Amino acid sequence: MSDATIELANGNLRITRTGPRGRLGMIELNRPRQLNALTGAMIDGLAEVVAAWRADTSVEQIVIFGAGERGLCAGGDVAELRAGIVADGHTGGAERVLGSEYRLDATWGELPQPVVAVMEGHTLGGGVGLSGHASIRVVTERSRVGMPETAIGFSPDVGGSYLLARMPGRLGEHAGVTGTRLNAADAIATGFADWFIPSDRIPQLLARLANEPAAEVVADLAEDPGESQLLAEREWIDEVYSAATLQEVVARLQEHAPEHPVAAEALAAITAASPLAAAATLELVRRNRDAADLRAAIDLEFRVGARLIAGHDFSEGVRAMLVDKDRQPKWQPASLDAVTEQQVATLFAEADAPRMDWSLGPLGLRDSGE
């Protein structure tokens, strides 16, 4: 089969079948000026493609990558999500978008074909959802991988808390509440990625996947990523984040900051973040250590996230960081000391909780086609 490319979501997705009999399915996110941030239309387009390829035995392997050199995907288009909430006056539409995205994210690890995710550049939030659950996860020297949601009044989602909860020791709590960006060595050492391939070899990777088995190509092109700097900080991080509450974590960070630059950076990040979202994130990562599987972890993420987007801090955080860009969010509560245990518990409460609907498929339709 000769290469056949179609464009979806107003050209923001490029879908190509290439190689003998179209054996390789290629997905290119094509919003490079926006760091390939995911819109609702892109999520729907991806869901259609993945559903079709899942049932197509002629598609033997899949690769997902981003246009440009700046990133696979910097996350979901939360400005679009916020605009929908403001226009609708409620979060029903936003919850539907998140539900569609989360169902898509869970699917990556369930596909029968090997999926190669090229986590080049910024791979954040929703970008982790598209890549972190794939079977073959590739990072480069330009990779910056993380879940920075607390900076906009939200909590890790797309299964990110499931990955955070499985990092060694307490590194997941640290990375979650601070939005730490992992480099290639950090990502591999902590379970967010599998292989390091220099960026100048990525074109070769994409070309060879059309004709060769994914696992063999990746192993042939991969190099040693070097030592993880984050893993080297684990001893004091484990001690700090063993504290019962985020307030106590901050107190311990203040003690370590004079001797550990990473502690000082963490303190600054937590101070700037939404206090409620940061406290919720600490609890979310801890609870999802016991999650039975990825879908169970996403269930809890959805419950907490749906309540956060209905509150003040999400809209305010997106406004300050991405819309008006004054970077001066006015959080409510304004400080970590003002966050109560009851406020955090309410986000997790099962009573009247928003719930994921796993029976829905692409475009929000029932799997039966209803």
PDB file of C-alpha atoms in Angstrom, residues 29 31 34-39 42-43 71-79 101 122-130 146-149 152 157-158 322:
ATOM      1  CA  LEU A  29      -0.535  15.747  16.308  1.00  0.00           C
ATOM      2  CA  ARG A  31      -0.720  22.029  16.308  1.00  0.00           C
ATOM      3  CA  GLN A  34       0.179  25.410  20.522  1.00  0.00           C
ATOM      4  CA  LEU A  35       2.630  22.640  21.480  1.00  0.00           C
ATOM      5  CA  ASN A  36       0.121  20.198  19.958  1.00  0.00           C
ATOM      6  CA  ALA A  37      -2.394  20.799  22.757  1.00  0.00           C
ATOM      7  CA  LEU A  38      -5.441  18.547  22.415  1.00  0.00           C
ATOM      8  CA  THR A  39      -8.802  20.021  21.446  1.00  0.00           C
ATOM      9  CA  MET A  42      -8.734  16.056  18.188  1.00  0.00           C
ATOM     10  CA  ILE A  43      -9.796  13.725  20.996  1.00  0.00           C
ATOM     11  CA  GLY A  71       6.709  18.713  22.056  1.00  0.00           C
ATOM     12  CA  LEU A  72       4.570  15.651  21.556  1.00  0.00           C
ATOM     13  CA  CYS A  73       1.717  17.372  23.377  1.00  0.00           C
ATOM     14  CA  ALA A  74       1.632  19.970  26.155  1.00  0.00           C
ATOM     15  CA  GLY A  75      -1.719  18.714  27.397  1.00  0.00           C
ATOM     16  CA  GLY A  76      -5.390  19.225  26.764  1.00  0.00           C
ATOM     17  CA  ASP A  77      -6.535  22.616  25.539  1.00  0.00           C
ATOM     18  CA  VAL A  78      -7.732  23.752  28.959  1.00  0.00           C
ATOM     19  CA  ALA A  79      -8.425  27.266  27.665  1.00  0.00           C
ATOM     20  CA  GLU A 101     -10.188  11.851  26.676  1.00  0.00           C
ATOM     21  CA  HIS A 122       7.066  18.895  26.133  1.00  0.00           C
ATOM     22  CA  THR A 123       4.975  15.854  27.050  1.00  0.00           C
ATOM     23  CA  LEU A 124       2.710  17.162  29.762  1.00  0.00           C
ATOM     24  CA  GLY A 125      -0.726  16.390  31.167  1.00  0.00           C
ATOM     25  CA  GLY A 126      -2.820  15.118  28.279  1.00  0.00           C
ATOM     26  CA  GLY A 127       0.393  14.347  26.417  1.00  0.00           C
ATOM     27  CA  VAL A 128       1.235  11.837  29.140  1.00  0.00           C
ATOM     28  CA  GLY A 129      -2.222  10.354  28.685  1.00  0.00           C
ATOM     29  CA  LEU A 130      -1.475   9.725  25.009  1.00  0.00           C
ATOM     30  CA  GLY A 146       5.275  15.811  33.759  1.00  0.00           C
ATOM     31  CA  MET A 147       1.884  16.492  35.285  1.00  0.00           C
ATOM     32  CA  PRO A 148       1.778  20.253  36.039  1.00  0.00           C
ATOM     33  CA  GLU A 149      -1.945  20.558  36.784  1.00  0.00           C
ATOM     34  CA  ILE A 152      -3.858  25.830  37.047  1.00  0.00           C
ATOM     35  CA  ASP A 157      -5.551  13.142  35.368  1.00  0.00           C
ATOM     36  CA  VAL A 158      -5.381  11.013  32.153  1.00  0.00           C
ATOM     37  CA  LEU A 322      -3.094  30.818  29.803  1.00  0.00           C
TER      38      LEU A 322
END
